[in-house]
Amino acid sequence: MKRVLSLAILLITVCYSFAEDGYRLWLRYDKVDNATLLQQYRSYINSIVINGSSPTFTAAKNELLAGLQGLLDQKISEAKQIKQGSIVLQVKRTETGINYDELGKEGFSIVTVKGNVKNVTLISANTDIGILYGVFHFLRLIQTQQPVNALKIVSIPKIQLRILNHWDNLNRTVERGYAGASIWNWHTLPGYIDQRYIDYARANASIGINGTVLTNVNANAQILTPAFLEKVAALANTFRPYGIKVYLTARFSAPVETGGLKTADPLNEDVKAWWKRKVDTIYQYIPDFGGFLVKANSEGQPGPQNYQRTHADGANMLADAVASHGGIVMWRAFVYSNETPTDRVKQAYDEFKPLDGQFRKNVLVQVKNGPLDFQPREPFHPLFGAMPQTPLMMEFQVTMEYLGQGTHLVYEAPLFKECLDADTYAKGKGSTVAKVIDGSIDNYSITGIAGVSNIGNERNWTNHPFGQANWYSFGRLAWDHDLSAAQIADEWIRQTFTNNKIFVASVKEMMLGSRQTMVNYMTPLGLHHIMGTGHHYGPAPWVSNAGRADWNPVYYHRADSIGIGFNRTASGSDALSQYTKQAADQWKDLDNCPDDYLLWFHHVAWNHRMRSGRTLWDELCYRYNSGVDSVRRMQNTWEKMKGLIDDERFRQTKMFLAIQEHDAVWWRNACLLYFQTFSRMPIPPNYEKPDHTLEYYKGLRFQYAPGTGNNL
Ligand code: BDP
């Protein structure tokens, strides 16, 4: 009996340890399942030669050994001498035809050397971190089953600061987080270093992320006190070998809240001195501390305007405090004022554009991709291209606050790319947003891009297995914005699930269409901000009683008996005038404006004839229904994937797709029933009829929805 029991336990342990729970992300390193390729790789790789011993080098070595041993399922030795089959890691220049100067501080090259000794691969860089990036790239080639026997690869990041923004609170709730609690366990830090911190750093380094802001932009001054700085230092020490710098959010009123001062006025000498001392202390704990991210005078956060000072005054005061340590300040442009009655999407531009040229050299202004707030689709932010003397950094939201939260399968790379590839025409045609933020348009001396993280302490990090793809694609695009959404999806699927051709092709197609699908069932034709109040989950276009006018969906869709949409042309709020003429020209005429932005820029009559030949009302019905149909097609596609991957993630994704289908129907029904009260037109008979009344949808409540931090 005892033996049976222990056998059972053994079996469970074996099965359990092989269960595919998603923890390994895209770094699975399972044995190459193609026998011919495996044979080729084995004949080609048998040892590694390491020319370095720093913690970063050691991390690179360990990753390469673990990766190769897993993928090739054979022992890889560490050799002293280069021989046939060696992978050589070196911060050294060898005659390979590579221009090493071009690689800079983070780039790398991977070259197959043709010499007396055959099959030698050199992974070279000017720095140890470049080597680590090269190792991850090499492992990616094998994981995605690419040939590695004739390589000449050069890879250099296009943007300098590639940063995750965690909106994590010190009590471990995560603002707009849908993947469990914060991964930072402040209670057990600094003594307890969770393996997850190391794996977090590995995962980020594997996609080139080199910075992390640990705390919420709605900041808590406690993080700057010694008790917490000690914990921050422990994380910084853990991340350092992986090239990841730590940044913190600075609460502007910290001198008052924790410093005992009467004011936080940025021009007050005591305040300046307080921040200088504070910063000196921070650098004693964390010698390579990156700097601050600041949300000021926005949504109730304190800031320089409380003292009649400008955003530049506030940013510069902090910038001066960190400058001598090499730190930077990322000052957010996500501001909209209580007092200003203009269209909310105009306010950041109005506030910041006049400040161009007034910021210190170590300040970046961090701008959300669109002028409103991470909606399913927005035009690019008009500040991009409009502040030539101020480095603007991009802020994307990886977490899916307005994109179905942790339950919908929405691949975000197409959204990121749409913005990055948009033409600002700032310096003529081809002045894309990507070229603005990578500095090539205005010669910025610092460049950056941030992604609001979707990571939590769920076993698989992101709750939805496909949330991992958004983390992955943010990093890959931050490194190289020329990569396509398709290419990134392809490599993510192969590493995360399988190289099976049918799976890769079907799932890639499903991912690439998923963003437009979500737009169709949530906010088609340029609609925006029609979600539930507070938690932002689900549709609530009827809401008109929120704390301020521009928190209300009715403020944005402006539906009435004539039509729907926000007139932002010259006859309306004129937000269009914030764009260059060429950019504005594509949107200004109702008849030429692309469908995607129609109701963003125009108030359009219900019976307006669309490009499709349908009236606006019929088009709206068509879009909402096609969104639902597409989710059902995603479900069908997924069903066919059964057996091609592990059962665990197959079942998880299937359940999430069922939730997504339910939610898509809910969005469609609630929105069409509500908008119908204005259009007074019938839903065409070929579509499904809503299965509930408008009153039913209006009555739905979500009391403990995640991500609100305060259990709204
Ligand atoms: C909005 C979120 C809010 C954030 C804010 C921000 O709803 O929770 O604090 O953005 O970016 O999208 O500061």
XYZ file of C-alpha atoms and ligand atoms in Angstrom:
725
model
C 0.000 0.000 0.000
C 2.779 2.339 1.010
C 4.614 1.568 -2.238
C 1.516 2.236 -4.322
C 1.084 5.535 -2.573
C 4.641 6.628 -3.133
C 4.399 5.546 -6.774
C 1.277 7.649 -7.129
C 3.019 10.619 -5.580
C 5.954 10.122 -7.915
C 3.617 9.984 -10.900
C 1.808 13.108 -9.839
C 5.086 14.895 -9.328
C 6.347 13.815 -12.729
C 3.107 14.824 -14.455
C 2.884 18.023 -12.519
C 6.371 19.079 -13.320
C 5.648 18.538 -17.003
C 2.324 20.345 -16.916
C 2.498 23.309 -19.262
C 1.409 26.115 -17.001
C 2.788 28.963 -19.105
C 5.351 30.022 -16.527
C 8.255 29.563 -18.929
C 6.813 32.133 -21.355
C 8.686 32.087 -24.677
C 11.851 30.688 -23.081
C 10.844 27.020 -23.007
C 13.910 25.424 -24.614
C 12.183 22.083 -25.185
C 13.936 19.601 -27.441
C 13.723 20.507 -31.150
C 10.930 18.293 -32.460
C 12.173 18.124 -36.050
C 14.615 15.199 -36.280
C 16.489 16.451 -39.345
C 16.989 19.888 -37.905
C 17.937 18.498 -34.526
C 20.621 16.454 -36.236
C 21.933 19.540 -38.026
C 22.034 21.611 -34.872
C 23.798 18.823 -32.998
C 26.395 18.443 -35.696
C 26.941 22.148 -35.603
C 27.049 22.968 -31.905
C 28.884 21.119 -29.179
C 30.665 23.568 -26.898
C 30.750 27.118 -25.735
C 33.777 29.324 -25.173
C 33.355 32.216 -22.773
C 35.604 35.234 -22.733
C 34.303 37.066 -19.699
C 33.287 36.560 -16.098
C 31.013 39.434 -15.027
C 27.560 38.642 -13.597
C 26.113 39.557 -16.995
C 28.515 37.227 -18.762
C 27.671 34.481 -16.324
C 23.962 35.045 -16.962
C 24.659 34.810 -20.698
C 26.628 31.620 -20.242
C 24.002 29.993 -18.048
C 21.223 30.921 -20.436
C 23.117 29.593 -23.426
C 24.016 26.335 -21.690
C 20.502 25.753 -20.365
C 18.960 26.740 -23.673
C 21.184 24.607 -25.861
C 21.060 21.612 -23.573
C 17.297 21.754 -23.569
C 16.883 22.366 -27.282
C 19.538 19.909 -28.427
C 18.923 17.456 -25.616
C 22.613 16.813 -25.238
C 25.441 17.911 -22.988
C 27.177 21.074 -24.110
C 30.610 21.538 -22.644
C 32.418 24.698 -21.724
C 35.724 24.693 -23.608
C 38.839 26.807 -23.160
C 39.906 26.600 -26.796
C 37.850 27.360 -29.858
C 37.223 24.189 -31.798
C 34.801 22.848 -34.332
C 31.266 23.409 -33.041
C 32.082 26.226 -30.605
C 29.795 29.103 -29.830
C 32.089 31.914 -28.717
C 30.937 34.793 -26.531
C 33.347 37.709 -26.677
C 33.599 41.437 -26.064
C 36.364 41.607 -28.587
C 36.803 42.581 -32.188
C 37.730 39.919 -34.663
C 38.122 40.346 -38.396
C 34.607 39.416 -39.497
C 33.607 42.348 -41.659
C 31.409 43.749 -38.876
C 31.632 47.434 -38.060
C 31.863 47.085 -34.295
C 31.592 50.831 -33.688
C 28.083 50.750 -35.076
C 26.973 48.223 -32.473
C 27.119 50.863 -29.751
C 26.495 49.925 -26.130
C 23.792 47.326 -26.623
C 24.016 45.970 -30.145
C 25.523 42.616 -31.052
C 26.635 40.565 -33.994
C 26.389 36.853 -34.618
C 28.730 35.588 -37.292
C 29.704 32.181 -38.574
C 33.468 32.307 -39.014
C 34.916 30.792 -42.093
C 38.427 29.728 -41.195
C 40.555 26.693 -40.527
C 38.346 25.518 -37.728
C 34.849 24.838 -39.038
C 31.463 25.587 -37.549
C 32.414 28.363 -35.197
C 29.835 30.993 -34.244
C 31.012 34.276 -32.772
C 28.566 36.255 -30.657
C 30.273 39.622 -30.220
C 29.454 43.002 -28.741
C 31.146 46.008 -27.225
C 29.574 45.284 -23.846
C 28.582 42.317 -21.729
C 24.913 43.161 -22.030
C 25.250 43.126 -25.821
C 26.493 39.550 -25.461
C 23.458 38.578 -23.386
C 21.146 40.046 -26.040
C 23.069 38.122 -28.687
C 22.672 34.879 -26.763
C 18.927 35.343 -26.532
C 18.777 36.070 -30.245
C 20.763 32.948 -31.065
C 18.497 30.809 -28.892
C 15.491 32.375 -30.602
C 16.842 31.240 -33.964
C 16.943 27.654 -32.783
C 13.628 27.838 -30.974
C 12.012 29.077 -34.170
C 13.914 26.419 -36.141
C 15.997 28.713 -38.332
C 19.277 27.611 -39.890
C 22.310 28.696 -37.854
C 25.168 27.536 -40.037
C 25.831 30.666 -42.119
C 25.015 33.638 -39.953
C 25.922 37.252 -40.374
C 23.559 39.112 -38.099
C 23.873 42.632 -36.779
C 21.239 43.899 -34.380
C 21.182 47.329 -32.761
C 18.286 48.784 -30.785
C 16.670 51.787 -32.455
C 15.470 53.310 -29.171
C 17.657 53.778 -26.088
C 15.249 53.445 -23.151
C 12.908 50.468 -23.447
C 10.937 50.480 -20.267
C 8.079 48.689 -18.587
C 5.824 50.811 -16.396
C 4.281 48.845 -13.563
C 1.204 50.475 -12.142
C 1.780 48.465 -8.962
C 0.782 49.741 -5.551
C 2.690 49.040 -2.363
C -0.240 46.997 -1.031
C 0.199 44.727 -4.097
C -2.954 45.776 -5.900
C -2.237 46.691 -9.502
C -4.008 49.619 -11.101
C -5.533 48.233 -14.310
C -3.867 44.905 -13.612
C -5.727 41.739 -14.559
C -3.132 39.081 -13.773
C -3.350 38.754 -10.013
C -1.410 40.707 -7.448
C 1.764 42.685 -7.987
C 4.814 40.520 -8.525
C 6.724 42.749 -6.086
C 6.263 41.254 -2.673
C 7.317 44.257 -0.609
C 6.601 42.442 2.626
C 9.232 39.754 2.067
C 11.777 41.989 0.355
C 14.692 42.546 0.700
C 15.428 39.196 2.368
C 13.468 36.967 0.025
C 14.389 37.004 -3.651
C 11.636 35.169 -5.441
C 12.816 33.117 -8.434
C 10.144 35.026 -10.311
C 12.207 38.220 -10.082
C 15.079 36.498 -11.854
C 12.816 34.983 -14.481
C 11.193 38.371 -14.974
C 14.619 39.844 -15.669
C 15.510 36.987 -18.043
C 12.278 37.379 -19.957
C 12.739 41.120 -20.287
C 16.360 40.845 -21.325
C 15.377 38.268 -23.939
C 13.312 40.947 -25.712
C 15.657 43.832 -25.006
C 13.778 45.672 -22.263
C 16.336 47.631 -20.252
C 14.343 49.467 -17.604
C 11.452 49.043 -15.247
C 9.426 51.553 -13.277
C 8.369 49.535 -10.249
C 5.519 51.667 -8.964
C 2.196 53.184 -9.973
C 2.079 56.595 -11.649
C -0.564 57.427 -9.064
C 2.339 57.455 -6.691
C 2.876 56.772 -3.024
C 5.639 58.821 -1.392
C 6.514 55.909 0.924
C 8.491 54.221 -1.832
C 11.132 56.954 -1.427
C 11.679 56.242 2.265
C 14.681 54.158 3.442
C 12.496 51.220 4.498
C 11.346 50.791 0.911
C 14.554 51.888 -0.798
C 16.263 48.909 0.783
C 13.718 46.674 -0.925
C 14.061 48.516 -4.216
C 17.829 48.018 -3.990
C 17.349 44.265 -3.636
C 15.314 44.215 -6.840
C 17.834 46.449 -8.614
C 20.635 44.067 -7.607
C 18.669 41.149 -8.998
C 17.953 42.879 -12.315
C 21.379 44.457 -12.855
C 23.074 41.455 -14.513
C 20.246 41.458 -17.040
C 20.816 45.072 -18.032
C 17.623 46.317 -16.406
C 17.673 49.621 -14.576
C 15.181 50.459 -11.894
C 13.123 53.667 -11.902
C 10.510 54.900 -9.450
C 7.497 57.149 -9.636
C 7.956 60.368 -7.691
C 4.990 61.815 -5.874
C 5.323 65.523 -6.306
C 4.096 66.277 -2.805
C 6.605 63.913 -1.157
C 8.511 66.789 0.534
C 5.300 67.647 2.376
C 4.045 64.120 2.947
C 7.236 62.480 4.107
C 9.686 65.371 4.478
C 7.827 67.619 6.865
C 8.047 70.659 4.552
C 5.138 73.057 4.210
C 5.340 73.256 0.450
C 6.357 71.244 -2.593
C 6.789 74.348 -4.763
C 9.496 73.402 -7.267
C 11.089 76.842 -7.120
C 11.377 76.872 -3.334
C 14.994 76.412 -2.181
C 14.099 74.053 0.675
C 12.124 71.879 -1.691
C 14.999 71.731 -4.160
C 17.407 70.859 -1.354
C 15.037 68.184 -0.041
C 14.875 66.461 -3.420
C 18.655 66.682 -3.857
C 19.186 64.989 -0.502
C 16.527 62.422 -1.298
C 18.128 61.648 -4.618
C 21.573 61.345 -3.042
C 20.125 58.822 -0.610
C 18.490 56.865 -3.415
C 21.812 56.622 -5.242
C 23.503 55.359 -2.106
C 21.105 52.429 -2.173
C 21.021 52.041 -5.955
C 24.156 53.435 -7.616
C 22.728 52.987 -11.110
C 19.210 54.183 -10.323
C 17.541 55.260 -13.584
C 15.441 58.204 -12.443
C 11.820 59.233 -11.985
C 8.540 58.869 -13.814
C 6.053 61.564 -12.836
C 2.321 62.010 -13.252
C 1.611 65.549 -12.130
C -1.516 67.684 -12.110
C -3.565 64.957 -13.657
C -6.532 63.104 -12.206
C -5.954 64.516 -8.746
C -2.193 63.971 -8.584
C -0.252 66.878 -7.075
C 2.114 68.862 -9.264
C 3.804 72.180 -9.936
C 0.548 73.823 -10.977
C -0.594 73.626 -7.363
C 1.996 76.382 -6.888
C 1.294 78.265 -10.120
C 4.386 76.755 -11.697
C 4.581 75.015 -15.061
C 5.206 71.382 -15.910
C 8.679 72.466 -17.067
C 9.413 74.031 -13.654
C 8.443 70.787 -11.956
C 10.310 68.489 -14.321
C 13.449 70.638 -14.297
C 13.647 70.739 -10.523
C 13.666 66.929 -10.375
C 15.958 66.742 -13.397
C 18.502 68.947 -11.621
C 18.377 66.685 -8.593
C 19.212 63.534 -10.590
C 21.491 65.080 -13.233
C 24.822 64.703 -11.470
C 24.083 60.994 -10.959
C 23.234 60.469 -14.604
C 19.510 60.090 -13.895
C 16.589 61.132 -16.053
C 13.025 62.354 -15.548
C 10.139 61.004 -17.577
C 7.378 63.562 -17.237
C 3.967 62.404 -18.402
C 1.879 64.441 -20.816
C -1.315 62.651 -19.772
C -2.957 65.738 -18.332
C -6.367 67.194 -18.673
C -7.592 70.025 -16.601
C -10.667 70.408 -14.449
C -11.028 74.026 -15.347
C -10.499 73.835 -19.089
C -13.784 73.291 -20.850
C -12.194 72.397 -24.244
C -12.300 68.981 -25.840
C -10.290 66.699 -23.555
C -8.202 65.301 -26.415
C -6.798 68.796 -27.064
C -5.571 69.522 -23.577
C -2.189 67.780 -23.427
C -1.086 69.479 -26.632
C -2.320 72.868 -25.464
C -0.438 72.438 -22.202
C 2.863 71.032 -23.468
C 3.479 72.436 -26.929
C 4.230 75.958 -25.570
C 6.821 74.420 -23.216
C 8.951 73.027 -26.048
C 12.568 74.017 -25.473
C 12.073 74.718 -21.775
C 12.996 71.309 -20.392
C 16.424 70.243 -19.135
C 18.473 67.871 -21.279
C 17.731 64.893 -19.036
C 13.938 65.229 -19.272
C 11.756 63.208 -21.609
C 8.065 63.941 -21.993
C 6.144 60.672 -22.043
C 3.138 60.791 -24.371
C 0.397 58.173 -24.709
C 0.007 56.769 -28.208
C -3.283 58.603 -28.709
C -4.669 61.879 -27.379
C -7.378 60.302 -25.207
C -6.575 57.189 -23.238
C -5.501 53.835 -24.704
C -8.763 53.287 -26.564
C -9.162 50.341 -28.970
C -8.390 52.784 -31.762
C -7.238 56.399 -31.624
C -5.375 58.561 -34.098
C -1.780 59.200 -33.052
C -1.160 61.894 -30.434
C -0.719 65.328 -32.061
C 2.285 66.076 -29.811
C 4.380 63.608 -31.825
C 6.323 65.755 -34.237
C 5.198 68.975 -32.560
C 7.961 69.315 -29.947
C 11.230 69.227 -31.883
C 13.301 70.457 -28.941
C 11.973 67.997 -26.363
C 12.581 64.259 -26.480
C 9.134 62.679 -26.545
C 8.851 59.090 -25.477
C 5.984 56.782 -26.357
C 3.675 55.286 -23.753
C 1.733 52.239 -24.886
C -0.564 50.300 -22.612
C 0.266 46.621 -22.689
C -2.254 45.808 -19.993
C -5.688 45.677 -21.573
C -7.718 48.186 -19.613
C -9.953 49.061 -22.562
C -9.264 45.951 -24.625
C -11.245 43.301 -22.791
C -8.935 43.258 -19.778
C -7.405 39.887 -18.881
C -9.960 37.760 -20.695
C -10.011 38.729 -24.383
C -7.558 37.488 -26.970
C -6.351 40.733 -28.521
C -2.894 40.829 -30.060
C -1.672 44.375 -29.618
C 1.247 44.539 -32.057
C -1.048 45.764 -34.885
C -2.238 48.583 -32.614
C 1.345 49.522 -31.694
C 2.411 49.357 -35.333
C -0.517 51.422 -36.562
C 0.629 54.242 -34.309
C 4.370 53.839 -34.939
C 3.849 53.791 -38.705
C 1.459 56.764 -38.752
C 2.827 59.763 -40.624
C 2.981 63.010 -38.659
C 4.317 64.892 -41.720
C 6.308 66.963 -39.184
C 9.259 67.210 -41.554
C 7.449 66.211 -44.714
C 6.195 62.827 -45.870
C 7.664 59.845 -44.053
C 7.969 61.573 -40.662
C 6.426 58.623 -38.890
C 5.754 58.525 -35.167
C 8.450 55.821 -34.937
C 10.989 58.193 -36.468
C 9.956 60.931 -34.079
C 10.489 58.799 -31.007
C 13.671 57.113 -32.225
C 15.117 60.603 -32.590
C 15.780 60.490 -36.316
C 13.401 63.367 -37.144
C 14.513 65.855 -34.508
C 17.889 64.495 -33.431
C 16.855 63.832 -29.849
C 19.782 63.100 -27.575
C 17.756 60.619 -25.489
C 15.058 58.328 -26.867
C 12.571 56.134 -25.082
C 9.460 53.991 -25.199
C 7.368 52.697 -22.312
C 4.755 49.983 -22.011
C 2.312 49.791 -19.102
C 2.865 46.255 -17.909
C 0.314 43.438 -17.964
C 2.307 41.279 -15.564
C 1.068 39.932 -12.252
C 1.643 36.990 -9.965
C -0.636 34.600 -11.867
C 1.362 31.461 -12.569
C 1.488 32.300 -16.284
C 2.290 35.979 -15.581
C -0.458 37.547 -17.708
C -3.603 35.508 -16.914
C -4.611 35.052 -20.557
C -1.973 32.880 -22.254
C -2.027 35.287 -25.199
C -1.334 38.275 -22.945
C 2.261 37.079 -23.046
C 2.349 37.960 -26.755
C 1.670 41.600 -25.922
C 4.523 41.793 -23.430
C 6.726 40.065 -25.995
C 5.742 42.274 -28.914
C 6.157 45.469 -26.902
C 9.773 44.513 -26.192
C 10.521 43.408 -29.727
C 9.095 46.621 -31.218
C 10.912 48.753 -28.656
C 14.124 47.174 -29.925
C 13.191 47.341 -33.587
C 10.038 49.139 -34.679
C 10.566 47.968 -38.246
C 9.593 44.413 -37.330
C 6.126 43.523 -38.566
C 3.288 42.379 -36.334
C 3.186 39.155 -38.369
C 6.863 38.409 -37.886
C 6.640 38.991 -34.154
C 3.539 36.809 -33.865
C 5.273 34.096 -35.858
C 8.306 33.933 -33.614
C 6.242 34.243 -30.425
C 3.944 31.358 -31.407
C 6.844 29.103 -32.341
C 8.672 29.725 -29.087
C 5.632 29.750 -26.833
C 3.616 26.908 -28.326
C 4.995 24.922 -31.243
C 6.594 25.094 -34.668
C 3.783 22.983 -36.111
C 2.996 24.622 -39.462
C -0.771 24.406 -39.221
C -0.786 25.782 -35.696
C 1.576 28.641 -36.552
C -0.361 29.671 -39.670
C -3.838 29.440 -38.108
C -2.988 31.085 -34.810
C -1.002 33.831 -36.488
C -3.974 34.702 -38.684
C -6.243 34.675 -35.655
C -3.897 36.970 -33.713
C -3.407 39.412 -36.560
C -7.141 39.888 -37.016
C -7.949 40.055 -33.318
C -7.434 43.780 -32.775
C -9.785 44.801 -35.579
C -12.250 42.199 -34.317
C -12.220 43.818 -30.878
C -12.627 47.288 -32.379
C -15.657 46.024 -34.301
C -17.484 44.571 -31.321
C -16.525 47.415 -28.941
C -15.977 50.768 -30.653
C -16.329 50.559 -34.446
C -15.947 53.461 -36.884
C -14.005 55.702 -34.495
C -16.277 55.482 -31.447
C -14.405 55.773 -28.163
C -14.739 55.901 -24.390
C -18.107 54.173 -24.143
C -17.081 51.679 -21.455
C -18.333 51.157 -17.919
C -17.486 53.744 -15.286
C -14.609 53.124 -12.870
C -13.645 49.551 -13.679
C -13.910 50.212 -17.426
C -15.204 46.717 -18.138
C -17.982 46.219 -20.642
C -20.196 48.698 -22.495
C -22.004 51.648 -20.899
C -22.548 54.236 -23.652
C -25.529 55.607 -21.717
C -23.526 56.910 -18.745
C -23.996 60.649 -18.233
C -23.558 61.112 -14.493
C -19.797 60.631 -13.959
C -17.817 63.027 -11.745
C -16.932 65.342 -14.618
C -18.330 65.889 -18.103
C -15.406 64.328 -19.955
C -15.576 61.085 -18.002
C -18.991 60.418 -19.530
C -19.465 58.244 -22.606
C -22.215 60.625 -23.828
C -19.579 63.381 -23.992
C -17.688 61.307 -26.551
C -20.288 59.686 -28.806
C -22.725 62.634 -28.859
C -25.535 60.510 -30.279
C -28.723 62.429 -31.007
C -31.699 62.157 -33.314
C -29.607 63.371 -36.259
C -26.524 61.217 -35.914
C -23.523 60.197 -33.853
C -19.859 61.143 -33.413
C -17.663 63.986 -32.142
C -17.153 66.880 -34.518
C -13.477 67.708 -34.133
C -13.214 69.655 -37.388
C -13.033 73.456 -37.631
C -16.803 73.688 -37.142
C -16.497 71.639 -33.943
C -13.759 71.390 -31.297
C -11.106 71.809 -34.007
C -8.801 69.221 -32.458
C -7.801 68.576 -36.059
C -5.881 71.833 -36.126
C -3.332 70.367 -33.708
C -2.059 68.111 -36.501
C 0.071 69.172 -39.459
C -1.997 70.154 -42.466
C -1.131 66.970 -44.391
C -2.083 64.755 -41.464
C -5.304 66.681 -40.851
C -6.233 66.634 -44.536
C -6.743 62.870 -44.483
C -9.450 63.225 -41.819
C -11.038 66.631 -42.323
C -13.674 65.857 -44.970
C -16.515 63.634 -43.989
C -16.514 61.984 -47.385
C -12.794 61.193 -47.446
C -12.229 60.379 -43.800
C -11.313 56.700 -43.392
C -14.081 54.675 -41.697
C -11.721 53.862 -38.830
C -11.668 57.493 -37.668
C -15.042 58.700 -38.911
C -16.849 59.168 -35.598
C -13.661 60.335 -33.888
C -13.612 63.414 -36.108
C -17.175 63.852 -37.365
C -20.746 63.918 -36.203
C -22.407 61.852 -38.919
C -26.078 61.500 -39.871
C -27.665 58.112 -39.275
C -28.620 57.863 -42.939
C -25.200 59.007 -44.246
C -24.143 56.775 -47.136
C -20.900 54.965 -46.237
C -18.233 53.680 -48.646
C -19.783 50.238 -48.364
C -23.076 51.587 -49.708
C -24.772 51.021 -46.355
C -26.202 53.822 -44.269
C -24.243 54.725 -41.141
C -26.798 52.941 -38.955
C -26.664 49.788 -41.047
C -22.877 49.960 -41.087
C -22.820 50.183 -37.306
C -25.060 47.099 -37.111
C -22.827 45.367 -39.623
C -19.619 46.161 -37.734
C -20.921 45.070 -34.342
C -22.199 41.842 -35.830
C -19.063 41.137 -37.791
C -17.081 41.595 -34.557
C -19.157 38.857 -32.935
C -18.849 36.629 -36.015
C -15.077 37.014 -35.995
C -14.843 35.932 -32.361
C -16.852 32.843 -33.282
C -14.439 32.175 -36.124
C -11.577 32.482 -33.641
C -13.322 29.860 -31.513
C -13.621 27.543 -34.527
C -9.986 28.010 -35.413
C -8.941 27.281 -31.858
C -11.072 24.147 -31.711
C -9.064 22.765 -34.631
C -5.835 23.310 -32.693
C -6.786 20.639 -30.161
C -4.024 18.078 -29.857
C -1.412 20.263 -31.521
C -0.404 21.783 -28.198
C -0.659 20.915 -24.517
C -4.091 20.440 -23.079
C -3.659 22.998 -20.283
C -3.192 26.044 -22.445
C -5.615 24.712 -25.035
C -8.365 24.567 -22.405
C -7.479 27.906 -20.822
C -7.614 29.687 -24.157
C -10.835 27.939 -25.091
C -12.517 29.118 -21.890
C -11.275 32.666 -22.413
C -12.561 32.646 -25.997
C -15.980 31.645 -24.675
C -15.886 34.624 -22.300
C -14.820 36.833 -25.194
C -17.730 35.609 -27.309
C -20.115 36.312 -24.470
C -18.662 39.798 -23.997
C -18.697 40.575 -27.719
C -22.425 39.740 -27.844
C -22.954 41.892 -24.758
C -21.115 44.875 -26.312
C -23.014 44.507 -29.567
C -26.437 44.194 -27.986
C -25.995 46.895 -25.385
C -24.540 49.416 -27.840
C -26.984 48.774 -30.677
C -30.030 48.850 -28.378
C -28.846 52.104 -26.863
C -27.886 53.836 -30.116
C -31.166 52.657 -31.610
C -33.005 54.904 -29.148
C -31.498 57.790 -31.165
C -31.452 56.417 -34.703
C -34.962 54.937 -34.388
C -33.978 52.534 -37.156
C -34.423 48.770 -37.139
C -31.593 46.281 -36.741
C -31.562 44.618 -40.206
C -33.413 41.274 -40.081
C -30.427 39.143 -41.087
C -28.704 39.819 -37.740
C -29.237 38.119 -34.380
C -31.736 39.912 -32.193
C -30.514 41.139 -28.795
C -31.512 38.583 -26.177
C -31.988 41.138 -23.390
C -33.494 44.588 -23.066
C -31.505 47.792 -22.816
C -32.682 48.101 -19.208
C -31.146 44.735 -18.432
C -27.748 45.835 -19.769
C -27.977 49.128 -17.936
C -28.645 47.259 -14.714
C -25.485 45.110 -14.799
C -23.032 45.824 -11.964
C -19.454 44.665 -11.455
C -18.672 45.284 -7.860
C -15.277 43.726 -7.428
C -13.827 44.086 -10.886
C -10.037 43.882 -10.800
C -7.664 46.712 -11.512
C -9.407 49.469 -9.615
C -7.232 49.103 -6.558
C -10.014 50.093 -4.242
C -12.671 47.474 -4.960
C -15.005 50.057 -6.444
C -6.194 55.741 -17.275
C -6.485 54.785 -16.155
C -6.046 55.279 -14.813
C -4.607 55.760 -14.896
C -4.493 56.807 -15.969
C -3.068 57.265 -16.217
O -7.869 54.516 -16.132
O -6.197 54.228 -13.903
O -4.182 56.253 -13.679
O -4.918 56.288 -17.190
O -2.519 56.889 -17.248
O -6.197 54.995 -18.439
O -2.508 57.983 -15.410
